[in-house]
Short mmCIF file of C-alpha atoms in Angstrom, two decimals:
data_model
loop_
_atom_site.label_atom_id
_atom_site.label_comp_id
_atom_site.label_asym_id
_atom_site.label_seq_id
_atom_site.Cartn_x
_atom_site.Cartn_y
_atom_site.Cartn_z
CA UNK A 15 130.69 19.11 116.24
CA UNK A 16 127.94 16.58 116.80
CA UNK A 17 130.01 13.79 115.24
CA UNK A 18 132.85 14.59 117.64
CA UNK A 19 130.80 13.48 120.64
CA UNK A 20 128.71 10.67 119.11
CA UNK A 21 131.21 7.96 120.01
CA UNK A 22 131.56 9.38 123.51
CA UNK A 23 127.80 9.09 124.04
CA UNK A 24 128.13 5.43 123.17
CA UNK A 25 130.94 5.18 125.71
CA UNK A 26 128.74 6.79 128.36
CA UNK A 27 125.99 4.26 127.63
CA UNK A 28 128.53 1.46 127.92
CA UNK A 29 129.75 2.93 131.19
CA UNK A 30 126.25 3.08 132.70
CA UNK A 31 125.48 -0.48 131.60
CA UNK A 32 128.81 -1.60 132.97
CA UNK A 33 128.05 -0.19 136.40
CA UNK A 34 124.79 -2.13 136.48
CA UNK A 35 126.71 -5.41 136.42
CA UNK A 36 127.58 -6.95 139.68
CA UNK A 37 131.25 -7.83 139.28
CA UNK A 38 133.99 -5.60 137.87
CA UNK A 39 137.50 -6.86 137.16
CA UNK A 40 140.53 -4.63 137.59
CA UNK A 41 140.88 -4.48 133.83
CA UNK A 42 137.25 -3.33 133.49
CA UNK A 43 137.75 -0.64 136.12
CA UNK A 44 140.79 0.71 134.26
CA UNK A 45 138.76 0.70 131.03
CA UNK A 46 135.99 2.67 132.75
CA UNK A 47 138.52 5.24 133.93
CA UNK A 48 139.82 5.62 130.37
CA UNK A 49 136.26 6.14 129.13
CA UNK A 50 135.79 8.96 131.61
CA UNK A 51 139.01 10.62 130.51
CA UNK A 52 138.09 10.26 126.82
CA UNK A 53 134.64 11.76 127.41
CA UNK A 54 136.05 14.75 129.29
CA UNK A 55 138.71 15.32 126.61
CA UNK A 56 136.08 15.21 123.84
CA UNK A 57 133.87 17.62 125.78
CA UNK A 58 136.80 20.01 126.24
CA UNK A 59 137.51 20.03 122.52
CA UNK A 60 133.84 20.45 121.77
CA UNK A 61 133.29 23.43 124.07
CA UNK A 62 136.47 25.07 122.81
CA UNK A 63 134.91 25.18 119.35
CA UNK A 64 131.67 26.44 120.88
CA UNK A 65 133.46 29.25 122.70
CA UNK A 66 135.29 30.21 119.51
CA UNK A 67 131.94 30.50 117.75
CA UNK A 68 130.66 32.60 120.66
CA UNK A 69 133.58 35.01 120.40
CA UNK A 70 132.75 35.66 116.74
CA UNK A 71 129.01 36.07 117.31
CA UNK A 72 128.10 38.49 120.12
CA UNK A 73 124.35 37.83 119.81
CA UNK A 74 124.76 34.27 121.16
CA UNK A 75 127.91 34.78 123.24
CA UNK A 76 126.32 34.76 126.70
CA UNK A 77 124.11 31.73 126.06
CA UNK A 78 126.89 29.82 124.35
CA UNK A 79 129.38 30.40 127.16
CA UNK A 80 126.82 29.26 129.72
CA UNK A 81 126.04 26.07 127.76
CA UNK A 82 129.77 25.36 127.32
CA UNK A 83 130.33 25.89 131.05
CA UNK A 84 127.61 23.35 131.88
CA UNK A 85 128.97 20.85 129.37
CA UNK A 86 132.51 21.22 130.74
CA UNK A 87 131.26 20.71 134.31
CA UNK A 88 129.31 17.57 133.32
CA UNK A 89 132.33 16.15 131.50
CA UNK A 90 134.55 16.76 134.49
CA UNK A 91 132.00 15.10 136.78
CA UNK A 92 131.85 12.02 134.57
CA UNK A 93 135.65 11.72 134.60
CA UNK A 94 135.79 11.96 138.40
CA UNK A 95 133.03 9.38 138.82
CA UNK A 96 134.87 7.02 136.49
CA UNK A 97 138.08 7.42 138.48
CA UNK A 98 136.15 6.49 141.62
CA UNK A 99 134.62 3.44 139.94
CA UNK A 100 136.12 1.02 142.46
CA UNK A 101 133.11 1.68 144.68
CA UNK A 102 130.38 0.15 142.55
CA UNK A 103 127.44 1.64 144.43
CA UNK A 104 123.91 2.34 143.17
CA UNK A 105 124.30 5.98 144.18
CA UNK A 106 127.38 6.36 141.98
CA UNK A 107 125.59 4.76 139.06
CA UNK A 108 122.75 7.27 139.47
CA UNK A 109 125.29 10.10 139.59
CA UNK A 110 126.76 8.98 136.25
CA UNK A 111 123.31 8.92 134.72
CA UNK A 112 122.55 12.42 135.99
CA UNK A 113 125.88 13.75 134.75
CA UNK A 114 125.32 12.16 131.33
CA UNK A 115 121.90 13.79 131.10
CA UNK A 116 123.34 17.18 132.04
CA UNK A 117 126.02 16.72 129.40
CA UNK A 118 123.46 15.80 126.74
CA UNK A 119 121.33 18.83 127.62
CA UNK A 120 124.28 21.22 127.50
CA UNK A 121 125.63 19.79 124.25
CA UNK A 122 122.20 20.07 122.63
CA UNK A 123 122.06 23.76 123.58
CA UNK A 124 125.52 24.34 122.13
CA UNK A 125 124.51 22.65 118.88
CA UNK A 126 121.30 24.66 118.62
CA UNK A 127 123.16 27.91 119.18
CA UNK A 128 125.80 26.89 116.63
CA UNK A 129 123.03 26.10 114.16
CA UNK A 130 121.68 29.63 114.55
CA UNK A 131 125.10 30.89 113.49
CA UNK A 132 125.26 28.49 110.54
CA UNK A 133 121.84 29.60 109.32
CA UNK A 134 122.87 33.23 109.69
CA UNK A 135 126.05 32.63 107.66
CA UNK A 136 124.15 30.76 104.98
CA UNK A 137 121.52 33.47 104.59
CA UNK A 138 124.26 36.11 104.55
CA UNK A 139 126.04 34.24 101.73
CA UNK A 140 122.73 34.00 99.85
CA UNK A 141 122.07 37.72 100.31
CA UNK A 142 125.55 38.54 98.94
CA UNK A 143 124.83 36.54 95.80
CA UNK A 144 121.46 38.23 95.39
CA UNK A 145 123.10 41.64 95.72
CA UNK A 146 125.70 40.68 93.12
CA UNK A 147 122.96 39.51 90.77
CA UNK A 148 121.35 42.92 91.07
CA UNK A 149 124.60 44.62 90.09
CA UNK A 150 125.12 42.24 87.16
CA UNK A 151 121.64 42.97 85.91
CA UNK A 152 122.34 46.71 85.79
CA UNK A 153 125.79 46.79 84.15
CA UNK A 154 125.96 48.62 80.83
CA UNK A 155 129.41 47.72 79.46
CA UNK A 156 131.82 44.80 79.35
CA UNK A 157 134.34 46.31 81.75
CA UNK A 158 131.75 46.67 84.50
CA UNK A 159 130.37 43.23 83.67
CA UNK A 160 133.75 41.47 84.00
CA UNK A 161 134.38 43.10 87.38
CA UNK A 162 130.87 42.35 88.70
CA UNK A 163 130.90 38.77 87.40
CA UNK A 164 134.25 38.09 89.05
CA UNK A 165 132.89 39.10 92.44
CA UNK A 166 129.68 37.16 91.75
CA UNK A 167 131.74 34.04 91.01
CA UNK A 168 133.61 34.25 94.32
CA UNK A 169 130.37 34.68 96.25
CA UNK A 170 128.78 31.77 94.38
CA UNK A 171 131.66 29.53 95.47
CA UNK A 172 131.03 30.49 99.10
CA UNK A 173 127.29 29.88 98.74
CA UNK A 174 127.90 26.50 97.11
CA UNK A 175 130.16 25.52 100.01
CA UNK A 176 127.78 26.45 102.84
CA UNK A 177 124.68 25.06 101.10
CA UNK A 178 126.52 21.81 100.37
CA UNK A 179 127.41 21.44 104.05
CA UNK A 180 123.83 22.21 105.02
CA UNK A 181 122.45 19.67 102.56
CA UNK A 182 124.69 16.94 103.97
CA UNK A 183 123.53 17.71 107.51
CA UNK A 184 119.82 17.62 106.71
CA UNK A 185 117.78 14.67 107.97
CA UNK A 186 114.48 15.55 106.27
CA UNK A 187 114.35 13.85 102.87
CA UNK A 188 112.17 16.50 101.22
CA UNK A 189 114.24 19.45 102.46
CA UNK A 190 117.47 17.74 101.38
CA UNK A 191 116.07 17.16 97.89
CA UNK A 192 114.85 20.77 97.67
CA UNK A 193 118.28 22.07 98.63
CA UNK A 194 119.89 19.80 96.03
CA UNK A 195 117.48 21.08 93.36
CA UNK A 196 118.21 24.72 94.22
CA UNK A 197 121.97 24.18 94.20
CA UNK A 198 121.79 22.42 90.84
CA UNK A 199 119.88 25.33 89.27
CA UNK A 200 122.46 27.82 90.53
CA UNK A 201 125.37 25.69 89.33
CA UNK A 202 123.97 25.08 85.85
CA UNK A 203 122.61 28.60 85.41
CA UNK A 204 125.91 30.34 86.12
CA UNK A 205 127.28 29.63 82.64
CA UNK A 206 123.92 30.59 81.12
CA UNK A 207 124.11 33.87 83.00
CA UNK A 208 127.57 34.55 81.61
CA UNK A 209 126.73 33.91 77.95
CA UNK A 210 123.24 35.46 77.98
CA UNK A 211 124.56 38.63 79.66
CA UNK A 212 127.43 38.94 77.19
CA UNK A 213 125.02 38.40 74.29
CA UNK A 214 122.68 41.09 75.56
CA UNK A 215 125.56 43.55 76.06
CA UNK A 216 126.72 42.85 72.50
CA UNK A 217 123.20 43.01 71.03
CA UNK A 218 121.14 45.30 73.30
CA UNK A 219 118.64 45.90 70.50
CA UNK A 220 117.61 42.24 70.49
CA UNK A 221 114.46 41.44 72.48
CA UNK A 222 115.28 37.71 72.37
CA UNK A 223 118.72 38.26 73.94
CA UNK A 224 117.11 40.26 76.76
CA UNK A 225 114.55 37.49 77.26
CA UNK A 226 117.32 34.88 77.57
CA UNK A 227 119.15 36.93 80.14
CA UNK A 228 116.07 37.89 82.17
CA UNK A 229 114.93 34.26 82.31
CA UNK A 230 118.25 33.17 83.80
CA UNK A 231 118.14 35.93 86.41
CA UNK A 232 114.60 34.91 87.33
CA UNK A 233 115.50 31.24 87.73
CA UNK A 234 118.56 31.97 89.85
CA UNK A 235 116.54 34.21 92.15
CA UNK A 236 113.90 31.54 92.45
CA UNK A 237 116.58 29.01 93.41
CA UNK A 238 117.84 31.34 96.14
CA UNK A 239 114.29 31.81 97.39
CA UNK A 240 114.07 28.02 97.65
CA UNK A 241 117.33 27.93 99.63
CA UNK A 242 115.90 30.52 102.03
CA UNK A 243 112.68 28.49 102.31
CA UNK A 244 114.57 25.27 103.08
CA UNK A 245 116.93 26.89 105.60
CA UNK A 246 113.91 28.36 107.38
CA UNK A 247 112.37 24.85 107.34
CA UNK A 248 109.33 25.65 105.25
CA UNK A 249 108.64 29.18 106.45
CA UNK A 250 108.23 31.45 103.45
CA UNK A 251 108.79 35.14 104.19
CA UNK A 252 108.34 36.49 100.68
CA UNK A 253 105.18 37.49 98.89
CA UNK A 254 102.75 34.82 97.71
CA UNK A 255 102.63 31.19 98.79
CA UNK A 256 105.83 29.28 98.17
CA UNK A 257 104.42 26.11 99.75
CA UNK A 258 101.64 25.96 97.18
CA UNK A 259 104.24 26.15 94.42
CA UNK A 260 106.10 23.26 96.00
CA UNK A 261 102.87 21.24 96.10
CA UNK A 262 104.11 19.27 99.08
CA UNK A 263 102.70 15.80 99.64
CA UNK A 264 99.85 16.21 97.11
CA UNK A 265 100.79 13.46 94.67
CA UNK A 266 98.22 10.93 93.61
CA UNK A 267 100.24 8.00 95.00
CA UNK A 268 100.47 9.71 98.40
CA UNK A 269 96.75 10.49 98.49
CA UNK A 270 95.86 6.90 97.59
CA UNK A 271 98.03 5.63 100.43
CA UNK A 272 96.33 8.09 102.79
CA UNK A 273 92.89 6.89 101.70
CA UNK A 274 93.89 3.26 102.24
CA UNK A 275 95.02 4.14 105.76
CA UNK A 276 91.71 5.86 106.53
CA UNK A 277 89.78 2.84 105.22
CA UNK A 278 91.84 0.39 107.26
CA UNK A 279 91.48 2.42 110.43
CA UNK A 280 87.71 2.07 110.33
CA UNK A 281 88.18 -1.53 111.44
CA UNK A 282 89.93 -0.41 114.64
CA UNK A 283 88.07 2.72 115.65
CA UNK A 284 84.92 2.58 113.55
CA UNK A 285 85.38 6.36 113.51
CA UNK A 286 83.32 6.88 110.42
CA UNK A 287 82.75 10.33 111.83
CA UNK A 288 85.89 10.73 109.72
CA UNK A 289 83.50 10.60 106.78
CA UNK A 290 84.66 14.07 105.75
CA UNK A 291 88.27 12.88 105.66
CA UNK A 292 87.34 9.92 103.48
CA UNK A 293 85.36 12.09 101.09
CA UNK A 294 88.08 14.76 100.99
CA UNK A 295 90.70 12.13 100.10
CA UNK A 296 88.42 10.77 97.38
CA UNK A 297 87.84 14.26 95.95
CA UNK A 298 91.60 14.86 95.88
CA UNK A 299 92.16 11.55 94.08
CA UNK A 300 89.53 12.35 91.44
CA UNK A 301 91.10 15.80 90.96
CA UNK A 302 94.61 14.39 90.61
CA UNK A 303 93.56 11.68 88.14
CA UNK A 304 92.57 14.48 85.76
CA UNK A 305 96.29 14.90 85.03
CA UNK A 306 96.05 11.37 83.60
CA UNK A 307 92.65 11.58 81.89
CA UNK A 308 93.16 15.08 80.44
CA UNK A 309 96.54 14.23 78.95
CA UNK A 310 96.54 14.01 75.17
CA UNK A 311 99.05 11.18 75.47
CA UNK A 312 96.88 8.88 77.59
CA UNK A 313 95.22 6.18 75.48
CA UNK A 314 91.43 6.05 75.25
CA UNK A 315 91.26 2.69 77.06
CA UNK A 316 93.32 3.89 80.02
CA UNK A 317 91.31 7.11 80.21
CA UNK A 318 88.01 5.24 80.32
CA UNK A 319 89.31 2.68 82.82
CA UNK A 320 90.56 5.39 85.22
CA UNK A 321 87.18 7.15 85.16
CA UNK A 322 85.31 3.87 85.77
CA UNK A 323 87.65 2.86 88.63
CA UNK A 324 87.33 6.26 90.32
CA UNK A 325 83.57 5.77 90.25
CA UNK A 326 84.00 2.30 91.72
CA UNK A 327 86.10 3.66 94.60
CA UNK A 328 83.39 6.24 95.26
CA UNK A 329 80.66 3.56 95.23
CA UNK A 330 82.56 1.31 97.64
CA UNK A 331 83.22 4.19 100.03
CA UNK A 332 79.54 5.05 100.05
CA UNK A 333 78.77 1.41 100.90
CA UNK A 334 81.30 1.50 103.74
CA UNK A 335 79.65 4.61 105.16
CA UNK A 336 76.19 3.03 104.88
CA UNK A 337 77.41 0.01 106.83
CA UNK A 338 78.70 2.38 109.49
CA UNK A 339 75.30 4.04 109.75
CA UNK A 340 73.78 0.68 110.62
CA UNK A 341 76.14 0.39 113.58
CA UNK A 342 75.44 3.94 114.65
CA UNK A 343 71.72 3.17 114.73
CA UNK A 344 72.37 0.21 116.99
CA UNK A 345 71.42 -2.51 114.51
CA UNK A 346 73.41 -5.73 114.80
CA UNK A 347 75.52 -7.12 112.01
CA UNK A 348 76.82 -10.54 112.93
CA UNK A 349 80.54 -10.55 113.72
CA UNK A 350 81.11 -7.32 111.81
CA UNK A 351 80.96 -9.37 108.65
CA UNK A 352 79.47 -6.63 106.48
CA UNK A 353 82.01 -4.09 107.74
CA UNK A 354 84.88 -6.40 106.82
CA UNK A 355 83.43 -6.96 103.35
CA UNK A 356 82.96 -3.20 102.83
CA UNK A 357 86.57 -2.49 103.86
CA UNK A 358 87.93 -5.26 101.63
CA UNK A 359 85.92 -4.00 98.66
CA UNK A 360 87.20 -0.44 99.17
CA UNK A 361 90.80 -1.61 99.31
CA UNK A 362 90.33 -3.77 96.21
CA UNK A 363 88.94 -0.76 94.35
CA UNK A 364 91.88 1.50 95.29
CA UNK A 365 94.32 -1.29 94.41
CA UNK A 366 92.80 -1.67 90.93
CA UNK A 367 92.87 2.10 90.42
CA UNK A 368 96.51 2.23 91.48
CA UNK A 369 97.35 -0.58 89.04
CA UNK A 370 95.60 1.22 86.19
CA UNK A 371 97.50 4.44 86.94
CA UNK A 372 100.74 2.48 87.03
CA UNK A 373 100.04 0.94 83.61
CA UNK A 374 99.18 4.36 82.20
CA UNK A 375 102.45 5.82 83.51
CA UNK A 376 104.37 2.84 82.17
CA UNK A 377 102.86 3.34 78.72
CA UNK A 378 103.85 7.00 78.65
CA UNK A 379 107.41 6.42 79.89
CA UNK A 380 107.91 3.72 77.26
CA UNK A 381 107.64 6.50 74.66
CA UNK A 382 109.93 8.92 76.49
CA UNK A 383 113.22 7.88 74.86
CA UNK A 384 111.85 8.34 71.33
CA UNK A 385 110.27 11.69 72.24
CA UNK A 386 113.56 12.99 73.68
CA UNK A 387 115.40 11.73 70.59
CA UNK A 388 112.98 13.67 68.39
CA UNK A 389 113.56 16.74 70.59
CA UNK A 390 117.33 16.44 70.13
CA UNK A 391 116.91 16.17 66.35
CA UNK A 392 114.73 19.27 66.31
CA UNK A 393 117.27 21.19 68.41
CA UNK A 394 119.95 20.32 65.86
CA UNK A 395 117.70 21.56 63.05
CA UNK A 396 116.93 24.76 65.00
CA UNK A 397 120.65 25.39 65.47
CA UNK A 398 121.37 24.86 61.76
CA UNK A 399 118.54 27.09 60.54
CA UNK A 400 119.54 29.81 63.02
CA UNK A 401 123.12 29.73 61.72
CA UNK A 402 121.74 30.01 58.18
CA UNK A 403 119.44 32.88 59.27
CA UNK A 404 116.47 30.96 57.84
CA UNK A 405 113.76 32.40 60.10
CA UNK A 406 110.70 30.89 58.35
CA UNK A 407 112.15 27.37 58.68
CA UNK A 408 113.28 28.19 62.23
CA UNK A 409 109.72 29.07 63.24
CA UNK A 410 108.47 25.80 61.72
CA UNK A 411 110.95 23.72 63.71
CA UNK A 412 110.32 25.78 66.84
CA UNK A 413 106.62 24.93 66.73
CA UNK A 414 107.36 21.20 66.45
CA UNK A 415 109.93 21.47 69.21
CA UNK A 416 107.37 23.08 71.54
CA UNK A 417 104.97 20.20 70.87
CA UNK A 418 107.72 17.76 71.82
CA UNK A 419 108.49 19.68 74.99
CA UNK A 420 104.81 19.60 75.96
CA UNK A 421 104.80 15.82 75.52
CA UNK A 422 107.80 15.46 77.84
CA UNK A 423 106.22 17.81 80.39
CA UNK A 424 103.03 15.71 80.41
CA UNK A 425 105.14 12.65 81.17
CA UNK A 426 106.89 14.52 83.98
CA UNK A 427 103.54 15.45 85.51
CA UNK A 428 102.37 11.83 85.40
CA UNK A 429 105.60 10.58 86.96
CA UNK A 430 105.37 13.06 89.84
CA UNK A 431 102.10 11.43 90.84
CA UNK A 432 103.66 7.96 90.79
CA UNK A 433 106.79 8.86 92.80
CA UNK A 434 106.80 6.88 96.04
CA UNK A 435 109.56 8.79 97.82
CA UNK A 436 109.67 12.47 98.73
CA UNK A 437 113.07 12.98 97.11
CA UNK A 438 111.75 11.65 93.79
CA UNK A 439 108.64 13.82 94.10
CA UNK A 440 110.80 16.91 94.59
CA UNK A 441 113.27 15.98 91.85
CA UNK A 442 110.56 15.28 89.26
CA UNK A 443 108.73 18.48 90.22
CA UNK A 444 111.80 20.68 89.81
CA UNK A 445 113.06 19.09 86.61
CA UNK A 446 109.60 19.74 85.12
CA UNK A 447 109.77 23.40 86.20
CA UNK A 448 113.27 23.85 84.78
CA UNK A 449 112.38 22.20 81.48
CA UNK A 450 109.21 24.27 81.15
CA UNK A 451 111.24 27.46 81.62
CA UNK A 452 114.53 26.68 79.89
CA UNK A 453 113.43 24.61 76.85
CA UNK A 454 111.72 27.57 75.12
CA UNK A 455 114.88 29.60 75.69
CA UNK A 456 116.67 27.35 73.18
CA UNK A 457 114.39 28.79 70.50
CA UNK A 458 114.82 32.29 71.91
CA UNK A 459 118.62 31.99 71.73
CA UNK A 460 118.28 30.67 68.18
CA UNK A 461 116.26 33.75 67.21
CA UNK A 462 119.09 35.99 68.45
CA UNK A 463 121.58 34.03 66.34
CA UNK A 464 119.28 34.19 63.30
CA UNK A 465 119.19 37.98 63.70
CA UNK A 466 123.00 38.13 64.08
CA UNK A 467 124.32 35.02 62.23
CA UNK A 468 127.97 36.16 62.37
CA UNK A 469 127.95 36.78 66.13
CA UNK A 470 130.26 34.37 67.95
CA UNK A 471 128.78 35.16 71.36
CA UNK A 472 125.24 34.55 70.06
CA UNK A 473 126.34 31.17 68.73
CA UNK A 474 128.03 30.32 72.03
CA UNK A 475 124.88 31.37 73.90
CA UNK A 476 122.75 28.99 71.81
CA UNK A 477 125.20 26.15 72.49
CA UNK A 478 124.98 26.73 76.23
CA UNK A 479 121.17 26.73 76.23
CA UNK A 480 121.25 23.59 74.08
CA UNK A 481 123.49 21.92 76.66
CA UNK A 482 121.01 22.87 79.38
CA UNK A 483 118.23 21.20 77.37
CA UNK A 484 120.29 18.02 77.05
CA UNK A 485 121.13 17.99 80.77
CA UNK A 486 117.47 18.37 81.72
CA UNK A 487 116.29 15.59 79.40
CA UNK A 488 118.99 13.32 80.82
CA UNK A 489 117.70 14.14 84.31
CA UNK A 490 114.14 13.34 83.24
CA UNK A 491 115.11 9.96 81.79
CA UNK A 492 117.02 9.06 84.94
CA UNK A 493 114.26 10.16 87.34
CA UNK A 494 111.51 8.42 85.37
CA UNK A 495 113.52 5.19 85.31
CA UNK A 496 114.06 5.39 89.06
CA UNK A 497 110.38 6.06 89.73
CA UNK A 498 109.33 3.09 87.61
CA UNK A 499 111.89 0.84 89.31
CA UNK A 500 110.55 1.85 92.73
CA UNK A 501 107.03 1.00 91.58
CA UNK A 502 108.12 -2.52 90.71
CA UNK A 503 109.02 -3.19 94.36
CA UNK A 504 105.80 -4.54 95.92
CA UNK A 505 104.52 -2.60 98.90
CA UNK A 506 104.27 -4.44 102.20
CA UNK A 507 100.59 -3.99 102.90
CA UNK A 508 98.65 -5.43 105.81
CA UNK A 509 94.90 -5.27 105.81
CA UNK A 510 94.31 -4.71 109.50
CA UNK A 511 90.58 -4.67 108.89
CA UNK A 512 90.30 -8.32 107.94
CA UNK A 513 90.24 -11.12 110.56
CA UNK A 514 91.75 -14.49 109.82
CA UNK A 515 89.35 -17.15 108.59
CA UNK A 516 87.11 -18.27 111.44
CA UNK A 517 88.01 -15.29 113.68
CA UNK A 518 85.48 -12.79 114.92
CA UNK A 519 86.24 -9.12 115.51
CA UNK A 520 84.96 -7.69 118.79
CA UNK A 521 84.86 -3.94 118.40
CA UNK A 522 83.19 -1.26 120.49
CA UNK A 523 80.37 0.31 118.55
CA UNK A 524 79.95 3.33 120.82
CA UNK A 525 82.88 5.14 119.23
CA UNK A 526 81.21 5.22 115.81
CA UNK A 527 80.21 8.73 114.69
CA UNK A 528 78.70 9.42 111.29
CA UNK A 529 77.21 12.59 109.98
CA UNK A 530 74.37 11.66 107.73
#
C-alpha cells in the first residue's frame, strides 16, 4: 500500500514547487490538474484497501475508517485546488501544502493500523505452526503422523509466505538478517523433521533416533521464537533473555570503532568525564580478544602480539586521561599539543591492534577450506562404518569429526568479531549456532543406522543430516569470504582530533570533567 502512493507524494512535491514559480503556461496548468486527479484516484484506491482491511478486523475498524475518511478528504481537497490552479496565489499554495500534510498524516495512520493487522496475521501463522509441531511430537503411529505432517506442511507454507513478505518490507539490517536466518532454519529443518520423526516411529527403542528428532523440534521452535522476537522489534516475551543470546552489537570490530569515536570526541568536547566510557570500551575489547588469544588455532606470535597491543592501548588511554587532568587543574599546555599527541597515539594503538586481529583472522580462514574438506572425508567414513555396523571404528571417526567441528566453530567465532556489517554479524552468529547443534547429529544419526544397518529410513535420515552439514559448511565458507572481502575495503577515517600542520586548536577547557 505504501508503494501505491509513493509516486503521488513525488507529484505533490512537484505541484507545490510548481506553484512557487512565478509564471505558469496553459500546458503546465493542465499538467497540474492531471496531478491532482491522479493523487485523488490513488488515494481512493488506497483507502478502499484500508477499509477492506477494517471490515475484516473489528479491533481496528473505527480507527481505520476515520483515517481513511481523512485521507479521502485530503485527496479530494488536493484535486479541487489543482483544478483551481489558474489563480496562482500564495494562499492557494499554502492550502496545497496543508492538504498534503493532512494526507501524509492520514496515510501514515492507515499504514500503522494495517501493520498491526499484518503482525497479528504473522504471529497467528507462527502459532499455528507451533501448535502443529506439538501434535507431531506426540503422534504414536504412522497414520497419525502422515495426517499431522500434511497439515503442518500447509501451515509452514503460509508462514513462509508471510515471513518472506515481512522480511522484504524491513528496513533494519539486523532484523532483516535475523528473519532470514529464522526462515532458513525452518526451511532446512522441515525435511530433517520428516526423516527423524519417521526414524523414531520405526525405531522407538533407539535413544539416538529420539535425540535426532528432539533436536530438530528444539531448533524449529527456537527459529519461531526468533521470528516472534523480530516481529516484536526486539521485545522478548518468553522466559530468559533472548537479546543476550543474540549478542547484539558486541563484536570486537564494533567495540573498537566505538572506542575510536570516544577518543576522537575528546578533541571536540574534552569530556574526559567520559573516562568510564573509555575504560568500559577498553575492558570489552580485552574481553573479546580472549576469543582470539584462547583459541587453540591462533599462532603463538599472534597471541603474544594481541596481548602486547591490548596493553599498549591501555597505556595510551591512561596517558590521554592524564593529559586531561592537567587541563582540569587549569594548567596550560601550549596549543593543546599534548592532547593532540595523546589522541594520535591512542588511535595508532587501536589501528595496530585492529590490524593484528585482521591478520589473525586471515590466518585462520586460510585453513578453513582444508578443515572443511577433512570434515567431509570424515562424514563419508562415518556413513560407511555406520552402514557396516562397525561401532568401534564409528566412535573413532566421530571423535576426530568433533575435533574438526570445533576447529570450524572457532573460526566462526573469530569471523563474527571481524564482521563489519550487522547482516554479516547475524549470519555468522546463526550459522555457528546451527553448526554447533546439527553437526553432532550426523554422528547421532549414524549411531541409529549402526544399530539398525538394514533400516532404509535410518539410512535416509543419515543422508539428510549429512546434507545439512554440507549446507552449513558451504554457508560458512561463503560468509567468511564475504567478511574478509569487506575487511579489504579501507575504512574512510577522519581524525577530527588532529589540526592541520601549523594550525592551533582553540577549545574551551571548562567542559572538561575527569574523575580521578
